[in-house]
mmCIF file with all atom_site columns, C-alpha atoms in Angstrom:
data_model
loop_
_atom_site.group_PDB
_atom_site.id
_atom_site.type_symbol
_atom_site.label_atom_id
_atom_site.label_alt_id
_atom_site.label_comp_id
_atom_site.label_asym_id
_atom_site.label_entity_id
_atom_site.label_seq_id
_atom_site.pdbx_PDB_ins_code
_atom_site.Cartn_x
_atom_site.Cartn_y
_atom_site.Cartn_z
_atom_site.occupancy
_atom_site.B_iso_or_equiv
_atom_site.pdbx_formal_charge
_atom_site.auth_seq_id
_atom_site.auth_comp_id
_atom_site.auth_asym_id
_atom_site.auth_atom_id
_atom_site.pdbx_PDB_model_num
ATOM 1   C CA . UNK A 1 1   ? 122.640 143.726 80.272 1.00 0.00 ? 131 UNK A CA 1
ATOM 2   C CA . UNK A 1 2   ? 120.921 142.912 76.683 1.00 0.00 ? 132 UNK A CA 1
ATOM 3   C CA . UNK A 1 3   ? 121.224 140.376 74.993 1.00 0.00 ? 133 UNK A CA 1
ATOM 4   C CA . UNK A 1 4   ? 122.026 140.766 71.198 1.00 0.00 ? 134 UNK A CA 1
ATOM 5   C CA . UNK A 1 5   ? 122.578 138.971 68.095 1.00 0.00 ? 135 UNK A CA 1
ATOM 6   C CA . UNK A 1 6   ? 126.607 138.058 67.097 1.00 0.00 ? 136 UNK A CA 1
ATOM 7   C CA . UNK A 1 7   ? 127.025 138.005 63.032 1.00 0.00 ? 137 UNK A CA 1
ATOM 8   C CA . UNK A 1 8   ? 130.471 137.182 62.372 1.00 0.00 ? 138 UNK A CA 1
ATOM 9   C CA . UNK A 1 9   ? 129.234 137.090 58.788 1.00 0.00 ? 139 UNK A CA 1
ATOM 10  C CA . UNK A 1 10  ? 132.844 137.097 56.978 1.00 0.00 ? 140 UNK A CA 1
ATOM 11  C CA . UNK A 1 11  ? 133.745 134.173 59.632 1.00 0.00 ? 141 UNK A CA 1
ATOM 12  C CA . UNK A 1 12  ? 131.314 132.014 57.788 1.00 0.00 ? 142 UNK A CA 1
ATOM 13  C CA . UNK A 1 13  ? 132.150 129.679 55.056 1.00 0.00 ? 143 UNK A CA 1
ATOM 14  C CA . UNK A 1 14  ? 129.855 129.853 51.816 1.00 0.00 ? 144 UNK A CA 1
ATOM 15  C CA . UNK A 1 15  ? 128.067 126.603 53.273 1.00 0.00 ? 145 UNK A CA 1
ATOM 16  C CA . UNK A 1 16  ? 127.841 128.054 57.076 1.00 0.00 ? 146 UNK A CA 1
ATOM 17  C CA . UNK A 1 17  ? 126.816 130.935 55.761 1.00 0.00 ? 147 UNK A CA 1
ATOM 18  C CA . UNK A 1 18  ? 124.075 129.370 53.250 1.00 0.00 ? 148 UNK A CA 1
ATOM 19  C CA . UNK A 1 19  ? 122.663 127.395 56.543 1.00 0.00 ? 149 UNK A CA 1
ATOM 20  C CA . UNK A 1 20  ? 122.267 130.380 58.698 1.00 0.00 ? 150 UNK A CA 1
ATOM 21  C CA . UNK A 1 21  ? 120.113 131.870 56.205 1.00 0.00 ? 151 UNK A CA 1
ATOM 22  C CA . UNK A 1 22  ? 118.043 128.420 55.469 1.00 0.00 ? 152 UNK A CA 1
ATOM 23  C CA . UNK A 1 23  ? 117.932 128.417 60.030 1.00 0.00 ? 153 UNK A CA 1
ATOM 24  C CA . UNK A 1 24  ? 116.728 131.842 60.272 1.00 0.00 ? 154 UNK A CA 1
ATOM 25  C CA . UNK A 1 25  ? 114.146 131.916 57.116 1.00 0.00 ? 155 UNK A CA 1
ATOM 26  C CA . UNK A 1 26  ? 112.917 128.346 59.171 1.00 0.00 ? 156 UNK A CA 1
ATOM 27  C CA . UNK A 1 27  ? 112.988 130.296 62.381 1.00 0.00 ? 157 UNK A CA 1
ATOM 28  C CA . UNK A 1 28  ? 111.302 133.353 61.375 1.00 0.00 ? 158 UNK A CA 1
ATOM 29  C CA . UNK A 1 29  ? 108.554 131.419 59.465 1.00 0.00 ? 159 UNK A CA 1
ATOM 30  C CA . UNK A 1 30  ? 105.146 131.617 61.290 1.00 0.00 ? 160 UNK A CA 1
ATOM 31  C CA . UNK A 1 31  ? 106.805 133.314 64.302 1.00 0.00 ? 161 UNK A CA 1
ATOM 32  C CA . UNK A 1 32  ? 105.049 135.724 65.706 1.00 0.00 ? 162 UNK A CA 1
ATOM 33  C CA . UNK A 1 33  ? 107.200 138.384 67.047 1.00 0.00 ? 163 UNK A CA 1
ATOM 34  C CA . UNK A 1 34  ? 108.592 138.822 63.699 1.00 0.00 ? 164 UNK A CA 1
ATOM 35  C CA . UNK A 1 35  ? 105.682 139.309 61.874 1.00 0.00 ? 165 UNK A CA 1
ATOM 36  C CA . UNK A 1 36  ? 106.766 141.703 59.046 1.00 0.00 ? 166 UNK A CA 1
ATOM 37  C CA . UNK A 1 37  ? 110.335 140.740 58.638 1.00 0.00 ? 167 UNK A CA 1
ATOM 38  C CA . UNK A 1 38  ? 112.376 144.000 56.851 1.00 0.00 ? 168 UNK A CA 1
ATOM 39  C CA . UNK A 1 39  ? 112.984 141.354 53.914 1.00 0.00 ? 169 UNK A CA 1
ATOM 40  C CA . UNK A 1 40  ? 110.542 138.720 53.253 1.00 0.00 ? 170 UNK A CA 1
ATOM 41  C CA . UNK A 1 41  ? 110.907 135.578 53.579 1.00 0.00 ? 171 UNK A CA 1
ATOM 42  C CA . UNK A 1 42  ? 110.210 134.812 50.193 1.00 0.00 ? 172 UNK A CA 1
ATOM 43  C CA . UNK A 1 43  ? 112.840 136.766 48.756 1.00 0.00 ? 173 UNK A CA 1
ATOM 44  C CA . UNK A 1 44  ? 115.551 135.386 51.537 1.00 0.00 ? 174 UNK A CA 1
ATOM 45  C CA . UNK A 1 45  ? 114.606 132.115 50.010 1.00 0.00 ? 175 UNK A CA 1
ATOM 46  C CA . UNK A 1 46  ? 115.177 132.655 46.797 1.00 0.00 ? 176 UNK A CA 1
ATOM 47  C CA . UNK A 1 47  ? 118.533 134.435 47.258 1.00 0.00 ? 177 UNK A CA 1
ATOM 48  C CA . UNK A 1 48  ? 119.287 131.000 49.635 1.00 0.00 ? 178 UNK A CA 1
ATOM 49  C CA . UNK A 1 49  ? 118.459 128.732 46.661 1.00 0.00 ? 179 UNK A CA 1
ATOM 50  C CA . UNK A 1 50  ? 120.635 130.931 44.372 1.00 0.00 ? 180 UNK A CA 1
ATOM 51  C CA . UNK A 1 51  ? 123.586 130.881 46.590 1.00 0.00 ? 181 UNK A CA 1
ATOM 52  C CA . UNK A 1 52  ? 123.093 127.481 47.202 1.00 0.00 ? 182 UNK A CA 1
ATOM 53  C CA . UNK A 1 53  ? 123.156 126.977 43.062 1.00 0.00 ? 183 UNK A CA 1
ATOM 54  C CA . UNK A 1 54  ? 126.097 129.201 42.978 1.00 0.00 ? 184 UNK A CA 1
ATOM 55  C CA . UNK A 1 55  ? 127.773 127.202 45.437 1.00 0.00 ? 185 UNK A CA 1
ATOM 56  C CA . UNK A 1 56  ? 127.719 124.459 43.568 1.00 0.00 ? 186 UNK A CA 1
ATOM 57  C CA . UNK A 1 57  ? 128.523 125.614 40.094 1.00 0.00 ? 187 UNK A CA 1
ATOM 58  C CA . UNK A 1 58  ? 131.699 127.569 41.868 1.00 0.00 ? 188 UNK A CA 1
ATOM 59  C CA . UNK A 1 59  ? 132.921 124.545 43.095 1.00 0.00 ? 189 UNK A CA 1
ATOM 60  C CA . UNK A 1 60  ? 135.164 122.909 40.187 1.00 0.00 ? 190 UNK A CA 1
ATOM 61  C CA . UNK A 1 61  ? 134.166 126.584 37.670 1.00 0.00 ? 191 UNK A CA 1
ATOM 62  C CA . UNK A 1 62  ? 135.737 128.829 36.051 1.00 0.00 ? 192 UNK A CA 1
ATOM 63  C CA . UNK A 1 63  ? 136.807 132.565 38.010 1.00 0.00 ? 193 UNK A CA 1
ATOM 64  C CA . UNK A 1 64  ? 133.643 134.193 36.198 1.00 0.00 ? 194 UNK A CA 1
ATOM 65  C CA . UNK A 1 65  ? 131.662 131.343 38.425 1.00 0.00 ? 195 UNK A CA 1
ATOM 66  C CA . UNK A 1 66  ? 133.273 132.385 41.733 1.00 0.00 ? 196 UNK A CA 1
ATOM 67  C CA . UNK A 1 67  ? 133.212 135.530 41.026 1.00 0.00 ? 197 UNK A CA 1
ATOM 68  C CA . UNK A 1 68  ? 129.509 135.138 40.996 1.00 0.00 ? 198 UNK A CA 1
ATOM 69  C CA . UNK A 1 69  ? 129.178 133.105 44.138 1.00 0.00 ? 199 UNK A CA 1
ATOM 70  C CA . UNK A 1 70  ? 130.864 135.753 45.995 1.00 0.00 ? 200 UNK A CA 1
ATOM 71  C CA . UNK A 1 71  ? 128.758 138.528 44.803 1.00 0.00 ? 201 UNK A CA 1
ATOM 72  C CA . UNK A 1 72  ? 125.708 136.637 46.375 1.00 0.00 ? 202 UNK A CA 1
ATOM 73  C CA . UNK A 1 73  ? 127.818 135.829 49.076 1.00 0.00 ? 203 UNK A CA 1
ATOM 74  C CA . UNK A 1 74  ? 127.892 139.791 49.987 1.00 0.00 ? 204 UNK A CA 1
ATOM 75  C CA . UNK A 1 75  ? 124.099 139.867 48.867 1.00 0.00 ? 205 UNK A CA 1
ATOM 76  C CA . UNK A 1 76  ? 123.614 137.432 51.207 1.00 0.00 ? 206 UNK A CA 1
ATOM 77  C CA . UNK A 1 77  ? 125.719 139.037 54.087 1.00 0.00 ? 207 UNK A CA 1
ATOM 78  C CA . UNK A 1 78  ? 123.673 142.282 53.559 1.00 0.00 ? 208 UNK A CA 1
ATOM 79  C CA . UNK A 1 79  ? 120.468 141.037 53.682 1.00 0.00 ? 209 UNK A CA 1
ATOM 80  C CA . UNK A 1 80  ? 121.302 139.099 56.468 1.00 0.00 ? 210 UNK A CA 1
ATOM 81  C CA . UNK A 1 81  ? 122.614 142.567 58.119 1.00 0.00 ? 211 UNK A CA 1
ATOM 82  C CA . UNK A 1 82  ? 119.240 143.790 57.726 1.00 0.00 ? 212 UNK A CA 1
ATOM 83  C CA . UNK A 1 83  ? 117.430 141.395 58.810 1.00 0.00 ? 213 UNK A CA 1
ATOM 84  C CA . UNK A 1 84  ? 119.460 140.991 62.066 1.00 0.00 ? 214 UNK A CA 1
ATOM 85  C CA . UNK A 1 85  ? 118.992 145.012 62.686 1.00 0.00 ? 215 UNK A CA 1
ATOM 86  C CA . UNK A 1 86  ? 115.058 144.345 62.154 1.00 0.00 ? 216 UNK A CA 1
ATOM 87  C CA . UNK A 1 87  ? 115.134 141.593 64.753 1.00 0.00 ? 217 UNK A CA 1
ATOM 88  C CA . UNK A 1 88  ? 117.405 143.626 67.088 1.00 0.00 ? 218 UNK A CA 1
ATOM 89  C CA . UNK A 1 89  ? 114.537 146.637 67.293 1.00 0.00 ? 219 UNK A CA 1
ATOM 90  C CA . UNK A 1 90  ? 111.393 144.270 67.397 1.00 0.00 ? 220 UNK A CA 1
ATOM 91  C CA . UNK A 1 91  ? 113.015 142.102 70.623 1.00 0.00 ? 221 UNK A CA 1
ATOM 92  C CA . UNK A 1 92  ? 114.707 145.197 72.358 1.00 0.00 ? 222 UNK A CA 1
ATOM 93  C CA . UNK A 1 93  ? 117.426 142.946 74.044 1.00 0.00 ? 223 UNK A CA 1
ATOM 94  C CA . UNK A 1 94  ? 114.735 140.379 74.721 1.00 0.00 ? 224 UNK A CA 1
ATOM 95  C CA . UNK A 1 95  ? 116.994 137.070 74.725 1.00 0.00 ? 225 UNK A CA 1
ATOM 96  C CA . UNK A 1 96  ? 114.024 134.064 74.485 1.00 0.00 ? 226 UNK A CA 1
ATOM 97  C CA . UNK A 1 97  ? 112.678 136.397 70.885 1.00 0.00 ? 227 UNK A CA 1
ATOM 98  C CA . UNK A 1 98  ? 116.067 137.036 69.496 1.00 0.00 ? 228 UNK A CA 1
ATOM 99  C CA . UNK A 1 99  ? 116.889 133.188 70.569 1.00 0.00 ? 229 UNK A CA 1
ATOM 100 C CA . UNK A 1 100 ? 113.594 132.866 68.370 1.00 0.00 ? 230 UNK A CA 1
ATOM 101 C CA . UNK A 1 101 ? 114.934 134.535 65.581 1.00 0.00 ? 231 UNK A CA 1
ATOM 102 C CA . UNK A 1 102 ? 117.247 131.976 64.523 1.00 0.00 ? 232 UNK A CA 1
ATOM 103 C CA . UNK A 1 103 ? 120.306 134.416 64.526 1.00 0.00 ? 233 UNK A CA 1
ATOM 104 C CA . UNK A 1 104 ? 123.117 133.040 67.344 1.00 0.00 ? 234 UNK A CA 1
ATOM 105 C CA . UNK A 1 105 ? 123.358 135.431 70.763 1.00 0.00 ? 235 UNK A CA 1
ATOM 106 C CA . UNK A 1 106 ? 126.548 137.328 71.297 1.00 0.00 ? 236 UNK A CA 1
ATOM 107 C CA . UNK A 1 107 ? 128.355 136.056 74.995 1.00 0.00 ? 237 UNK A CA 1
ATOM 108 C CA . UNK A 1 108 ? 127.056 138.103 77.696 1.00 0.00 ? 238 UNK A CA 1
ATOM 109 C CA . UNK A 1 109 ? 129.888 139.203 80.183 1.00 0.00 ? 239 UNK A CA 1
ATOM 110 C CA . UNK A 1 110 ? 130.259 136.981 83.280 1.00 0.00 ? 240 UNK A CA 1
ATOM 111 C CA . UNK A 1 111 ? 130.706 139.327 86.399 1.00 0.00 ? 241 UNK A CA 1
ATOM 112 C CA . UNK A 1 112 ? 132.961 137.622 89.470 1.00 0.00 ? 242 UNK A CA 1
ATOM 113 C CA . UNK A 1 113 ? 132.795 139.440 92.413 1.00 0.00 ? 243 UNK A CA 1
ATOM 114 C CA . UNK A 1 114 ? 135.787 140.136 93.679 1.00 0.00 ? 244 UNK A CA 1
ATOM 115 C CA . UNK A 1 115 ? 137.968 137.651 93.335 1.00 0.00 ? 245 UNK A CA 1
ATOM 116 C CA . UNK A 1 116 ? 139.806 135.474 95.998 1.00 0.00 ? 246 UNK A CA 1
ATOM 117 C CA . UNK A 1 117 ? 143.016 135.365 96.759 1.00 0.00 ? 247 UNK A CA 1
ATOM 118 C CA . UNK A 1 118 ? 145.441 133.522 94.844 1.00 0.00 ? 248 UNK A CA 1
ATOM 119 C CA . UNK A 1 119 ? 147.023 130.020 96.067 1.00 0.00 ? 249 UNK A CA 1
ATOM 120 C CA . UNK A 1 120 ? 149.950 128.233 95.908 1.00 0.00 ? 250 UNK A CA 1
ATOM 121 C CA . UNK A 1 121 ? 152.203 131.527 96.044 1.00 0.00 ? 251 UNK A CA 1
ATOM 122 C CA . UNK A 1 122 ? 155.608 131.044 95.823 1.00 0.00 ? 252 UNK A CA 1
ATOM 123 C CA . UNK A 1 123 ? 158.790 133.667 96.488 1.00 0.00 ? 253 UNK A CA 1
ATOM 124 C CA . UNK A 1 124 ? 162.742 133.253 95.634 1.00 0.00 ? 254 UNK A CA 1
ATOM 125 C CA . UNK A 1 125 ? 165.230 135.556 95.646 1.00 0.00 ? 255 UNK A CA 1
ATOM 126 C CA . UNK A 1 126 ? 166.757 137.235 92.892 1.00 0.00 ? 256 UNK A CA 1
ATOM 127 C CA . UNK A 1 127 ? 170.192 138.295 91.655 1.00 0.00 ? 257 UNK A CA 1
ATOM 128 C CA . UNK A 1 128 ? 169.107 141.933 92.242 1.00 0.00 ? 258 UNK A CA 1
ATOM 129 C CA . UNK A 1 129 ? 169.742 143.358 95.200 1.00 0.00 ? 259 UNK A CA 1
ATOM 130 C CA . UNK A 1 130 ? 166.262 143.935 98.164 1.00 0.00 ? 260 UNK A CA 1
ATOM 131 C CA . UNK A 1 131 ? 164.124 142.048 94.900 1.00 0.00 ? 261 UNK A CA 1
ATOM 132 C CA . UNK A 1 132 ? 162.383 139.024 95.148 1.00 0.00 ? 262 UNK A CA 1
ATOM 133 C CA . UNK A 1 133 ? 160.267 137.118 92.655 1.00 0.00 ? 263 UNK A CA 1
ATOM 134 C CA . UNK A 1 134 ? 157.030 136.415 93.523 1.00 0.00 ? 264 UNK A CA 1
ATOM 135 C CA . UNK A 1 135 ? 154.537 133.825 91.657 1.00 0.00 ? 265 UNK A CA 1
ATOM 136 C CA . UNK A 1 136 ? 151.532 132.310 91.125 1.00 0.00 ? 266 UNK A CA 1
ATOM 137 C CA . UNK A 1 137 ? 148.837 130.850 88.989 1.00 0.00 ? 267 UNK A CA 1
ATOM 138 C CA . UNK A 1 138 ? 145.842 133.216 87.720 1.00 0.00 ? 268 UNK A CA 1
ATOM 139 C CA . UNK A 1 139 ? 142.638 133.885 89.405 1.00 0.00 ? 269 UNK A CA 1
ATOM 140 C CA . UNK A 1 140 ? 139.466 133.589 87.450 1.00 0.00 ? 270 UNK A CA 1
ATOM 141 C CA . UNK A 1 141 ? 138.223 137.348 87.168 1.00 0.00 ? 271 UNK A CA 1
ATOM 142 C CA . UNK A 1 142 ? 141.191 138.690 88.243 1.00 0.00 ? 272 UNK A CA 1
ATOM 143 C CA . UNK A 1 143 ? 142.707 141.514 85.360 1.00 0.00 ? 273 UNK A CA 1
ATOM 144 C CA . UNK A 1 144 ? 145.496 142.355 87.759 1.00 0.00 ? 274 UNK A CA 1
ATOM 145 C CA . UNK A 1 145 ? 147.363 142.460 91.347 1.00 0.00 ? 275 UNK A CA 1
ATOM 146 C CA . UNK A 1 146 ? 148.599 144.882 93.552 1.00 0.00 ? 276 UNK A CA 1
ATOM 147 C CA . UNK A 1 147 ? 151.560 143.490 95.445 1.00 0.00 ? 277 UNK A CA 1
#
């Protein structure tokens, strides 16, 4: 499987969000697999230090200020979109150069095998007639039983 890049972009907080920017303009910087990044660097830094500003000024402002902040915030999102879609076609699923990119890897699925049998089962009967009740504690990989 490929590995990819996870977003989560309206997960972050203003400040999260701020630092993933600063971490991937660091990350991309000099890097060599991402030598023509879709939107420079220079201009990711400036709309950093504005959001950063923004940030700030939002804290204890008025609704005009926050207002503000969040329309860089969705800047910020977008251009962070496109950046991640850049890096995406340049590494191809390549995990060490999207690790290099500064942008965080989405989980991979973990495959089990088949799973074992489950332990400690226990049985009692039941008010219903020919029924009994049969338990026991989940198996890791298991999505269901056949009895």
């Amino acid at each position: 499987m490929k590995a990819n890049i996870k977003l989560s972009l309206s997960a972050l907080t203003f400040v999260n969000l701020l630092a993933l920017i600063r971490h991937v303009i660091a990350s991309l910087t000099g890097n060599p697999n991402f030598a023509t990044p879709l939107v420079p660097l220079a201009d990711m830094t400036t709309l950093a230090d504005k959001l950063e500003n923004s940030i700030e000024v939002a804290t204890d402002g008025s609704r005009l200020d926050k207002k503000e902040r969040n329309a860089l915030v969705l800047e910020a999102q977008n251009m962070l979109r496109a950046q991640a879609n850049y890096v995406r076609a340049i590494c191809n699923g390549d995990e060490v150069m999207l690790l290099s990119s500064g942008f965080d890897l989405s989980k991979q699925p973990v495959h089990f095998g088949v799973p074992v049998a489950p332990k400690k089962l226990t049985c009692r009967a039941t008010d219903l007639h020919e029924q009994v009740e049969v338990r026991w504690p989940s198996v890791d990989g298991a999505h269901g039983y056949r009895v």
